[in-house]
PDB file of C-alpha atoms in Angstrom:
ATOM      1  CA  MET A  70       0.000   0.000   0.000  1.00 34.00           C
ATOM      2  CA  ALA A  71       1.373   3.411  -0.960  1.00 38.00           C
ATOM      3  CA  PRO A  72      -0.243   6.359   0.840  1.00 48.00           C
ATOM      4  CA  LYS A  73      -1.954   8.493  -1.774  1.00 53.00           C
ATOM      5  CA  LYS A  74      -0.629  12.003  -2.024  1.00 53.00           C
ATOM      6  CA  ASN A  75      -4.147  13.407  -1.785  1.00 58.00           C
ATOM      7  CA  GLY A  76      -4.725  11.440   1.415  1.00 73.00           C
ATOM      8  CA  MET A  77      -1.730  12.890   3.194  1.00 80.00           C
ATOM      9  CA  SER A  78      -2.523  16.363   1.864  1.00 85.00           C
ATOM     10  CA  TYR A  79      -6.057  16.039   3.160  1.00 89.00           C
ATOM     11  CA  LEU A  80      -4.822  15.022   6.601  1.00 92.00           C
ATOM     12  CA  HIS A  81      -2.540  18.038   6.839  1.00 89.00           C
ATOM     13  CA  HIS A  82      -5.300  20.351   5.583  1.00 91.00           C
ATOM     14  CA  GLU A  83      -8.139  19.017   7.751  1.00 95.00           C
ATOM     15  CA  LYS A  84      -5.993  18.516  10.860  1.00 96.00           C
ATOM     16  CA  PRO A  85      -8.589  16.280  12.544  1.00 98.00           C
ATOM     17  CA  ASP A  86      -8.375  15.462  16.227  1.00 98.00           C
ATOM     18  CA  ILE A  87      -9.119  11.879  15.224  1.00 98.00           C
ATOM     19  CA  LEU A  88      -8.879  10.335  11.766  1.00 98.00           C
ATOM     20  CA  CYS A  89     -10.556   7.022  10.986  1.00 98.00           C
ATOM     21  CA  ILE A  90      -9.705   5.056   7.865  1.00 96.00           C
ATOM     22  CA  GLN A  91     -11.509   2.089   6.348  1.00 97.00           C
ATOM     23  CA  GLU A  92     -10.577  -0.551   3.769  1.00 95.00           C
ATOM     24  CA  THR A  93      -6.841  -0.138   4.174  1.00 93.00           C
ATOM     25  CA  LYS A  94      -6.216  -3.482   2.428  1.00 92.00           C
ATOM     26  CA  CYS A  95      -2.770  -3.728   3.962  1.00 90.00           C
ATOM     27  CA  SER A  96      -1.188  -6.107   6.439  1.00 88.00           C
ATOM     28  CA  ASP A  97       0.726  -4.577   9.334  1.00 85.00           C
ATOM     29  CA  ASP A  98       4.107  -5.604   7.965  1.00 87.00           C
ATOM     30  CA  LYS A  99       3.419  -3.802   4.679  1.00 89.00           C
ATOM     31  CA  LEU A 100       2.308  -0.466   6.134  1.00 89.00           C
ATOM     32  CA  PRO A 101       4.558   2.303   4.800  1.00 89.00           C
ATOM     33  CA  PRO A 102       6.205   4.469   7.460  1.00 89.00           C
ATOM     34  CA  GLU A 103       4.416   7.585   6.206  1.00 89.00           C
ATOM     35  CA  VAL A 104       1.086   6.439   7.625  1.00 90.00           C
ATOM     36  CA  ASN A 105       2.353   6.688  11.195  1.00 89.00           C
ATOM     37  CA  VAL A 106       1.973  10.453  11.235  1.00 94.00           C
ATOM     38  CA  GLU A 107       3.909  12.646  13.635  1.00 94.00           C
ATOM     39  CA  GLY A 108       1.645  14.144  16.280  1.00 96.00           C
ATOM     40  CA  TYR A 109      -0.807  11.242  16.178  1.00 97.00           C
ATOM     41  CA  HIS A 110      -1.120   7.974  18.062  1.00 98.00           C
ATOM     42  CA  CYS A 111      -1.671   5.451  15.269  1.00 97.00           C
ATOM     43  CA  TYR A 112      -3.525   2.145  15.414  1.00 97.00           C
ATOM     44  CA  TRP A 113      -4.001  -0.323  12.563  1.00 97.00           C
ATOM     45  CA  LEU A 114      -5.905  -3.566  12.146  1.00 97.00           C
ATOM     46  CA  ALA A 115      -5.630  -5.895   9.167  1.00 95.00           C
ATOM     47  CA  GLY A 116      -7.703  -8.911   8.265  1.00 92.00           C
ATOM     48  CA  ASP A 117      -6.247 -12.404   8.076  1.00 91.00           C
ATOM     49  CA  LYS A 118      -6.628 -12.294   4.287  1.00 89.00           C
ATOM     50  CA  ASP A 119      -3.917 -10.097   2.796  1.00 85.00           C
ATOM     51  CA  GLY A 120      -5.123  -7.152   0.713  1.00 86.00           C
ATOM     52  CA  TYR A 121      -8.639  -7.299   2.120  1.00 88.00           C
ATOM     53  CA  SER A 122     -10.607  -5.055   4.466  1.00 94.00           C
ATOM     54  CA  GLY A 123      -8.648  -3.387   7.312  1.00 95.00           C
ATOM     55  CA  VAL A 124      -9.134  -0.226   9.374  1.00 98.00           C
ATOM     56  CA  GLY A 125      -6.994   2.438  10.994  1.00 97.00           C
ATOM     57  CA  LEU A 126      -7.291   5.145  13.628  1.00 98.00           C
ATOM     58  CA  LEU A 127      -5.049   8.182  14.170  1.00 98.00           C
ATOM     59  CA  SER A 128      -5.628  10.249  17.309  1.00 98.00           C
ATOM     60  CA  LYS A 129      -3.933  13.386  18.614  1.00 98.00           C
ATOM     61  CA  GLU A 130      -4.969  12.434  22.151  1.00 99.00           C
ATOM     62  CA  LYS A 131      -3.867   9.029  23.362  1.00 99.00           C
ATOM     63  CA  PRO A 132      -6.955   6.911  24.066  1.00 99.00           C
ATOM     64  CA  ILE A 133      -7.481   5.411  27.505  1.00 99.00           C
ATOM     65  CA  SER A 134      -7.643   2.010  25.821  1.00 99.00           C
ATOM     66  CA  VAL A 135      -7.871   0.492  22.353  1.00 99.00           C
ATOM     67  CA  GLN A 136      -9.651  -2.730  21.399  1.00 99.00           C
ATOM     68  CA  TYR A 137      -9.335  -4.578  18.115  1.00 98.00           C
ATOM     69  CA  GLY A 138     -12.430  -6.392  16.857  1.00 98.00           C
ATOM     70  CA  ILE A 139     -15.629  -7.116  18.768  1.00 98.00           C
ATOM     71  CA  LYS A 140     -14.406 -10.274  20.514  1.00 96.00           C
ATOM     72  CA  MET A 141     -16.352 -12.617  18.246  1.00 97.00           C
ATOM     73  CA  GLU A 142     -14.126 -14.997  16.303  1.00 94.00           C
ATOM     74  CA  LYS A 143     -16.493 -15.419  13.363  1.00 95.00           C
ATOM     75  CA  HIS A 144     -16.251 -11.683  12.662  1.00 97.00           C
ATOM     76  CA  ASP A 145     -12.841 -10.581  13.857  1.00 97.00           C
ATOM     77  CA  SER A 146     -10.724 -12.405  11.276  1.00 96.00           C
ATOM     78  CA  GLU A 147     -11.640  -9.789   8.675  1.00 95.00           C
ATOM     79  CA  GLY A 148     -10.151  -6.791  10.503  1.00 97.00           C
ATOM     80  CA  ARG A 149     -13.197  -4.546  10.567  1.00 98.00           C
ATOM     81  CA  VAL A 150     -13.372  -2.724  13.915  1.00 99.00           C
ATOM     82  CA  ILE A 151     -11.162  -0.619  16.165  1.00 99.00           C
ATOM     83  CA  THR A 152     -12.624   0.850  19.362  1.00 99.00           C
ATOM     84  CA  ALA A 153     -10.876   3.677  21.199  1.00 99.00           C
ATOM     85  CA  GLU A 154     -11.995   4.717  24.667  1.00 99.00           C
ATOM     86  CA  TYR A 155     -11.797   8.385  25.646  1.00 99.00           C
ATOM     87  CA  GLU A 156     -12.864  10.123  28.827  1.00 98.00           C
ATOM     88  CA  LYS A 157     -16.362  10.996  27.634  1.00 98.00           C
ATOM     89  CA  PHE A 158     -17.089   8.542  24.827  1.00 99.00           C
ATOM     90  CA  TYR A 159     -16.105   5.474  22.861  1.00 99.00           C
ATOM     91  CA  LEU A 160     -15.065   5.933  19.239  1.00 99.00           C
ATOM     92  CA  VAL A 161     -15.682   2.955  16.970  1.00 99.00           C
ATOM     93  CA  THR A 162     -14.319   2.912  13.435  1.00 99.00           C
ATOM     94  CA  THR A 163     -15.638   0.161  11.203  1.00 99.00           C
ATOM     95  CA  TYR A 164     -15.732  -1.187   7.686  1.00 98.00           C
ATOM     96  CA  ILE A 165     -18.981  -3.128   7.597  1.00 98.00           C
ATOM     97  CA  PRO A 166     -19.209  -6.212   5.350  1.00 97.00           C
ATOM     98  CA  ASN A 167     -20.582  -5.777   1.857  1.00 97.00           C
ATOM     99  CA  ALA A 168     -23.368  -8.186   0.949  1.00 97.00           C
ATOM    100  CA  GLY A 169     -21.540  -8.878  -2.306  1.00 97.00           C
ATOM    101  CA  ARG A 170     -22.462  -9.430  -5.923  1.00 95.00           C
ATOM    102  CA  GLY A 171     -25.579 -11.530  -6.115  1.00 97.00           C
ATOM    103  CA  LEU A 172     -26.030 -10.907  -2.370  1.00 98.00           C
ATOM    104  CA  VAL A 173     -23.857 -13.932  -1.627  1.00 98.00           C
ATOM    105  CA  ARG A 174     -22.997 -12.549   1.833  1.00 98.00           C
ATOM    106  CA  LEU A 175     -26.380 -11.092   2.736  1.00 98.00           C
ATOM    107  CA  ASP A 176     -27.050 -13.764   5.366  1.00 98.00           C
ATOM    108  CA  TYR A 177     -23.661 -13.095   6.929  1.00 98.00           C
ATOM    109  CA  ARG A 178     -24.292  -9.356   6.749  1.00 98.00           C
ATOM    110  CA  GLN A 179     -27.487  -9.817   8.756  1.00 98.00           C
ATOM    111  CA  GLU A 180     -25.583 -11.828  11.378  1.00 98.00           C
ATOM    112  CA  TRP A 181     -22.965  -9.091  11.514  1.00 98.00           C
ATOM    113  CA  ASP A 182     -25.558  -6.342  11.912  1.00 99.00           C
ATOM    114  CA  LYS A 183     -27.172  -8.141  14.843  1.00 99.00           C
ATOM    115  CA  ASP A 184     -23.894  -8.900  16.618  1.00 99.00           C
ATOM    116  CA  PHE A 185     -22.368  -5.491  15.955  1.00 99.00           C
ATOM    117  CA  ARG A 186     -25.507  -3.765  17.218  1.00 99.00           C
ATOM    118  CA  SER A 187     -25.252  -5.769  20.428  1.00 99.00           C
ATOM    119  CA  TYR A 188     -21.599  -4.752  20.760  1.00 99.00           C
ATOM    120  CA  LEU A 189     -22.431  -1.060  20.352  1.00 99.00           C
ATOM    121  CA  LYS A 190     -25.266  -1.234  22.857  1.00 99.00           C
ATOM    122  CA  LYS A 191     -22.981  -2.798  25.465  1.00 99.00           C
ATOM    123  CA  LEU A 192     -20.506   0.035  24.974  1.00 99.00           C
ATOM    124  CA  ASP A 193     -23.324   2.551  25.215  1.00 99.00           C
ATOM    125  CA  GLU A 194     -24.246   1.201  28.638  1.00 99.00           C
ATOM    126  CA  LYS A 195     -20.885   2.536  29.858  1.00 99.00           C
ATOM    127  CA  LYS A 196     -20.319   5.706  27.820  1.00 98.00           C
ATOM    128  CA  PRO A 197     -21.818   7.381  24.745  1.00 99.00           C
ATOM    129  CA  VAL A 198     -20.661   5.937  21.435  1.00 99.00           C
ATOM    130  CA  VAL A 199     -19.401   7.665  18.300  1.00 99.00           C
ATOM    131  CA  LEU A 200     -19.490   5.233  15.379  1.00 99.00           C
ATOM    132  CA  CYS A 201     -17.922   6.109  12.055  1.00 98.00           C
ATOM    133  CA  GLY A 202     -17.037   4.369   8.865  1.00 98.00           C
ATOM    134  CA  ASP A 203     -18.182   2.756   5.664  1.00 99.00           C
ATOM    135  CA  LEU A 204     -21.425   1.178   6.827  1.00 99.00           C
ATOM    136  CA  ASN A 205     -22.181  -0.217   3.356  1.00 99.00           C
ATOM    137  CA  VAL A 206     -25.838   0.802   3.374  1.00 99.00           C
ATOM    138  CA  ALA A 207     -27.768   3.669   1.844  1.00 99.00           C
ATOM    139  CA  HIS A 208     -30.460   3.994   4.483  1.00 99.00           C
ATOM    140  CA  GLU A 209     -33.318   5.734   2.694  1.00 99.00           C
ATOM    141  CA  GLU A 210     -34.200   6.547  -0.902  1.00 99.00           C
ATOM    142  CA  ILE A 211     -32.872  10.071  -0.382  1.00 99.00           C
ATOM    143  CA  ASP A 212     -29.442   8.508   0.266  1.00 99.00           C
ATOM    144  CA  ILE A 213     -29.026   7.024  -3.210  1.00 99.00           C
ATOM    145  CA  ALA A 214     -29.314   8.528  -6.679  1.00 99.00           C
ATOM    146  CA  ASN A 215     -31.150   5.585  -8.269  1.00 98.00           C
ATOM    147  CA  PRO A 216     -33.216   3.851  -5.582  1.00 99.00           C
ATOM    148  CA  LYS A 217     -35.632   1.979  -7.843  1.00 98.00           C
ATOM    149  CA  SER A 218     -32.954   0.178  -9.849  1.00 98.00           C
ATOM    150  CA  ASN A 219     -30.881  -0.750  -6.790  1.00 98.00           C
ATOM    151  CA  LYS A 220     -33.402  -2.358  -4.452  1.00 97.00           C
ATOM    152  CA  LYS A 221     -31.931  -5.816  -5.009  1.00 97.00           C
ATOM    153  CA  ASN A 222     -28.311  -4.703  -4.965  1.00 98.00           C
ATOM    154  CA  ALA A 223     -25.879  -4.874  -2.059  1.00 98.00           C
ATOM    155  CA  GLY A 224     -26.106  -1.775   0.086  1.00 99.00           C
ATOM    156  CA  PHE A 225     -29.756  -1.047  -0.607  1.00 99.00           C
ATOM    157  CA  THR A 226     -31.601  -4.255   0.170  1.00 99.00           C
ATOM    158  CA  LYS A 227     -34.582  -4.243   2.481  1.00 98.00           C
ATOM    159  CA  GLU A 228     -32.632  -6.354   4.980  1.00 98.00           C
ATOM    160  CA  GLU A 229     -29.638  -4.026   5.173  1.00 99.00           C
ATOM    161  CA  ARG A 230     -31.771  -0.909   5.424  1.00 99.00           C
ATOM    162  CA  GLU A 231     -33.922  -2.447   8.140  1.00 99.00           C
ATOM    163  CA  GLY A 232     -30.785  -3.426  10.034  1.00 98.00           C
ATOM    164  CA  PHE A 233     -29.683   0.192  10.102  1.00 99.00           C
ATOM    165  CA  SER A 234     -33.174   1.353  11.069  1.00 99.00           C
ATOM    166  CA  THR A 235     -33.095  -1.052  13.998  1.00 99.00           C
ATOM    167  CA  LEU A 236     -29.786   0.377  15.197  1.00 99.00           C
ATOM    168  CA  LEU A 237     -31.187   3.905  15.102  1.00 99.00           C
ATOM    169  CA  SER A 238     -34.353   2.840  16.908  1.00 99.00           C
ATOM    170  CA  GLU A 239     -32.302   1.429  19.779  1.00 98.00           C
ATOM    171  CA  GLY A 240     -30.646   4.635  20.899  1.00 98.00           C
ATOM    172  CA  PHE A 241     -28.498   5.978  18.061  1.00 99.00           C
ATOM    173  CA  VAL A 242     -28.619   8.948  15.670  1.00 99.00           C
ATOM    174  CA  ASP A 243     -27.484   9.345  12.056  1.00 99.00           C
ATOM    175  CA  THR A 244     -25.773  12.705  12.548  1.00 99.00           C
ATOM    176  CA  PHE A 245     -25.996  13.936   8.965  1.00 99.00           C
ATOM    177  CA  ARG A 246     -29.709  13.208   8.579  1.00 99.00           C
ATOM    178  CA  HIS A 247     -30.385  14.558  12.071  1.00 99.00           C
ATOM    179  CA  LEU A 248     -29.042  17.916  10.909  1.00 99.00           C
ATOM    180  CA  TYR A 249     -30.030  17.793   7.243  1.00 99.00           C
ATOM    181  CA  PRO A 250     -33.145  15.609   6.954  1.00 99.00           C
ATOM    182  CA  GLU A 251     -34.190  16.836   3.504  1.00 98.00           C
ATOM    183  CA  GLN A 252     -30.849  17.380   1.770  1.00 99.00           C
ATOM    184  CA  LYS A 253     -30.743  15.563  -1.548  1.00 98.00           C
ATOM    185  CA  GLY A 254     -27.690  14.654  -3.599  1.00 99.00           C
ATOM    186  CA  ALA A 255     -25.580  14.155  -0.478  1.00 99.00           C
ATOM    187  CA  TYR A 256     -23.458  11.137  -1.345  1.00 99.00           C
ATOM    188  CA  THR A 257     -20.133   9.728  -0.172  1.00 99.00           C
ATOM    189  CA  PHE A 258     -19.507   7.007  -2.772  1.00 99.00           C
ATOM    190  CA  TRP A 259     -19.525   6.993  -6.555  1.00 99.00           C
ATOM    191  CA  THR A 260     -18.585   4.088  -8.795  1.00 98.00           C
ATOM    192  CA  TYR A 261     -15.597   4.703 -11.042  1.00 97.00           C
ATOM    193  CA  MET A 262     -17.751   3.701 -14.014  1.00 96.00           C
ATOM    194  CA  MET A 263     -19.892   5.922 -16.253  1.00 96.00           C
ATOM    195  CA  ASN A 264     -18.459   9.194 -14.963  1.00 97.00           C
ATOM    196  CA  ALA A 265     -20.692   8.763 -11.915  1.00 98.00           C
ATOM    197  CA  ARG A 266     -18.920  11.237  -9.665  1.00 98.00           C
ATOM    198  CA  ALA A 267     -19.038  14.100 -12.157  1.00 98.00           C
ATOM    199  CA  LYS A 268     -22.757  13.421 -12.591  1.00 98.00           C
ATOM    200  CA  ASN A 269     -23.217  12.955  -8.810  1.00 99.00           C
ATOM    201  CA  VAL A 270     -24.807   9.547  -9.285  1.00 99.00           C
ATOM    202  CA  GLY A 271     -23.865   8.214  -5.891  1.00 99.00           C
ATOM    203  CA  TRP A 272     -24.678   6.557  -2.595  1.00 99.00           C
ATOM    204  CA  ARG A 273     -24.373   7.771   0.998  1.00 99.00           C
ATOM    205  CA  LEU A 274     -22.542   4.829   2.570  1.00 99.00           C
ATOM    206  CA  ASP A 275     -20.256   6.599   5.050  1.00 99.00           C
ATOM    207  CA  TYR A 276     -21.649   7.823   8.352  1.00 99.00           C
ATOM    208  CA  PHE A 277     -21.121   9.216  11.777  1.00 99.00           C
ATOM    209  CA  VAL A 278     -23.658   7.662  14.141  1.00 99.00           C
ATOM    210  CA  ILE A 279     -23.770   8.715  17.786  1.00 99.00           C
ATOM    211  CA  SER A 280     -25.639   7.736  20.917  1.00 99.00           C
ATOM    212  CA  THR A 281     -28.922   9.608  21.141  1.00 99.00           C
ATOM    213  CA  ARG A 282     -27.956  10.969  24.549  1.00 97.00           C
ATOM    214  CA  PHE A 283     -24.866  12.511  22.943  1.00 98.00           C
ATOM    215  CA  ALA A 284     -26.850  14.466  20.338  1.00 98.00           C
ATOM    216  CA  ASP A 285     -26.716  17.672  22.385  1.00 98.00           C
ATOM    217  CA  HIS A 286     -22.956  17.696  21.754  1.00 98.00           C
ATOM    218  CA  LEU A 287     -23.409  17.618  17.969  1.00 99.00           C
ATOM    219  CA  CYS A 288     -22.233  20.742  16.125  1.00 99.00           C
ATOM    220  CA  ASP A 289     -22.064  19.633  12.489  1.00 99.00           C
ATOM    221  CA  SER A 290     -21.621  16.697  10.142  1.00 98.00           C
ATOM    222  CA  VAL A 291     -20.073  17.526   6.783  1.00 98.00           C
ATOM    223  CA  ILE A 292     -19.484  15.506   3.614  1.00 99.00           C
ATOM    224  CA  ARG A 293     -16.208  16.536   1.971  1.00 98.00           C
ATOM    225  CA  LYS A 294     -17.413  15.839  -1.574  1.00 97.00           C
ATOM    226  CA  ASP A 295     -14.630  17.878  -3.168  1.00 96.00           C
ATOM    227  CA  VAL A 296     -11.855  15.692  -1.720  1.00 95.00           C
ATOM    228  CA  TYR A 297     -10.667  13.172  -4.311  1.00 93.00           C
ATOM    229  CA  GLY A 298      -8.355  10.163  -4.195  1.00 91.00           C
ATOM    230  CA  SER A 299     -10.898   7.359  -3.764  1.00 94.00           C
ATOM    231  CA  ASP A 300     -14.332   6.277  -4.926  1.00 97.00           C
ATOM    232  CA  HIS A 301     -15.431   7.459  -1.458  1.00 98.00           C
ATOM    233  CA  CYS A 302     -14.983  10.930   0.002  1.00 97.00           C
ATOM    234  CA  PRO A 303     -14.296  11.832   3.651  1.00 97.00           C
ATOM    235  CA  VAL A 304     -17.059  12.656   6.099  1.00 98.00           C
ATOM    236  CA  THR A 305     -16.417  14.819   9.135  1.00 98.00           C
ATOM    237  CA  LEU A 306     -18.021  15.217  12.529  1.00 99.00           C
ATOM    238  CA  PHE A 307     -17.795  18.237  14.799  1.00 99.00           C
ATOM    239  CA  LEU A 308     -18.604  17.644  18.470  1.00 98.00           C
ATOM    240  CA  HIS A 309     -18.437  19.901  21.502  1.00 98.00           C
ATOM    241  CA  VAL A 310     -17.148  17.743  24.357  1.00 94.00           C
TER     242      VAL A 310
END
């Protein structure tokens, strides 16, 4: 994995207190030195399968503790979750499984959603939770450019959307939609095909989700649609804590 120039430039421009990265596709022994950025405490998790999945977390403040995975063997081999504990909240960065072409992993995705929801709720019993990452679901029709033609495609199935609805109904808030419930054309992913990004034919797959009781701390949630370097763009969260 070579760190993309745009990625490092974005980091230096945004100067986030915490940066979460998904789908790193890089084993620990192949991480280039540049990704361990000066001024940040850096944490990386790779899946057992080389070149697949993976997440990272860079934090200016050293977390109280860091946990890798959700302590469930059937899920943790893919390197999808890092949890960092801070004084007032838990931060969870995740790359949620894609249901796959032909929905070959939809059953597994439903298992994941149930188990991951349970994990988040247990954290929330202790401290508020800030969840971020590629959640691989466009929740409502407003979150996808072509809802009618995608209802049987991974990321917009009834099962995946209902899984996300269940999470929200059990004490969590989609920060962007909480602030901007009617905003159309707000996407975070565009396929590389058919000039989709220039036409803004996209999906909102990347989220910040927070505990409902933490919503009073929410200042803004912004999609950085003008930042290039991937088929996804960054999303940002501003909290007063």
